Amino acid sequence: MLQTVIFIFSTLIFFGCTTDSLKPIKSPELIAAAVAAPSKTLIDTQGTTIQTRFLPPPGFERMQLPANSFGSYLQNLPLKPHGTAVHYYNGDVKLNHEDKIYAAVVKMEIGNENLQQCADAVMRLRAEYLYAQQRYDDIHFNFTNGFDAQFSKWQQGYRVAVSGNKTTWVKKAPADASYPVFRKYLNQVFTYAGTASLSKELHSILLNDLKIGDVLIQGGHPGHAVIVVDMAVNPSTGEKICLLAQSYMPAQEIQILQNPNNNNTQFGAWYAVNDTSSCQIFEWNFTPKDAKRF
């Protein structure tokens, strides 16, 4: 049985995150179940994706999903070489606090503006998957004022005009669904959306029904969000474990989270999940009601 502990996250973004103390917060009322810091035997340093870098612990089997599913997309996210540091949008290196914050870095550009923070990273991954599937009509996110920012509208050449709390579409460009246009759309979303809006868009789920692609999110000012990017199950006991990813403030590369609790277990960066516990990172507290789904 995995040792039950808690969820530890910090404060973050412009509509969702802010920086505070990096000291882990511990509370018996929280639902996170943590396992130990990365075991070297569970890391394939030559692995180039999440599912080839992070090996399931003994007795656990990685969940297999259809090739075109969101979960499979996340499992196959490309990673930078083992040991690479997370970089901020301005090129500065993020400290890893004795390897307790992140275990790997997703190979995905984030631009040179302070935009892609915590909820933005979740929206980025969802949108990138849908764009790759050419499901343009499914790419839409609400701004904090409730405006539905649809990529299907953006690709037709419409752009967002904001006046106070009023937002409207204005025709300004020719129709174009190219990737550079898609990225400009996302930057617009990152500017006006965040945890406060995304938490209202997602659907609440039971924690023991957690799946790859689900989100742990607290909407607010500040708030925070992380996304489940891989899972494994013990077929004998039914125990489930997961890997989490996040961005942070200021804007920075998406990172696979470390398990900060160096206890006497051998589960590496994996986090235990069941009906009474969730998963832990370094700086924030989540509750069961924070589990949500697209």
Phi, psi and omega in degrees: 000133182285148183286129181276130175225235187209173179262129186232106179231171179243180183269150191221251227268169174303331157242018180191343186218154173206158183269137176221197179299143178267010178288127180303140178259132181238133179211131181292347182277347182279168192248011184280141172243118185256156171239180192285172176296161192307124173279132182300332181288346181258009178241122171263104186296344178269352181294139185249358176229171179302314186283344175263341178274317185258114182269141176295147176295161177306135180091350180251147178239132179296139178290131180260128185234158177304145187300330183263012182275160177298320180298317178295321176303316181292318179300331184257017175302134179288144180245150171288162182307147180306133180093355179292140179275152173287139177246144172283169182301334181267006178096348178293154181269137175273126176294149184253008174044067178059038177062028183260356183258305183228152182248345180196165182237127178288136180275088182204126181295152180236006182079183182243023176243156182277068187241311188278089180255222193287296179297329180299322179296321177297313179295323179300312182295318178297315182292320179299319178297311182295323179295317179297330178274359184059033177265062187298325181293341181271355181269103177200143180220147179274138169287170181294340177271004177096353180296131181271104181272103185260130176293329179299329177282317180300318183291343176280357178104002178277146177232163185271130174247123183246126176226105186064236178260010180258131181233132181222163174268138177227129179288120184224348187213162175290161178299136183194121179248022182293164183297318177302322177293319176301317180294324177294323175301314181298319178299325176294317177298314181299331181289323189244000178240167179184198182298325182299320180276318183295323181298332178279334180284324186283160182257133180293144178226164173283142184300323182284000175258012183304135180229165175299133183099347176284165189232141168255119190215138169239113180279142179158190182227079015270177173204182179204161179209141172227160183234141177282121184248353177194156178213155174219157182225146173268109185296338181279322185252343184082359179296139179243144175228157184217163170249144183241153175227152179207166157245188189203186177244137355293174183310136184205168181297148177292137185231144172277125189285146175275157168268115188279353185264103183278070180268187185270045176239167187235047184252011175057226182274002182285151179239138181283143180224127171204190188290349180240359182216156177240224184229158186242141163236199193275330198227013186210150178254125175247158177239169182303329182288353182276355180280122183219169186220146174291000000 
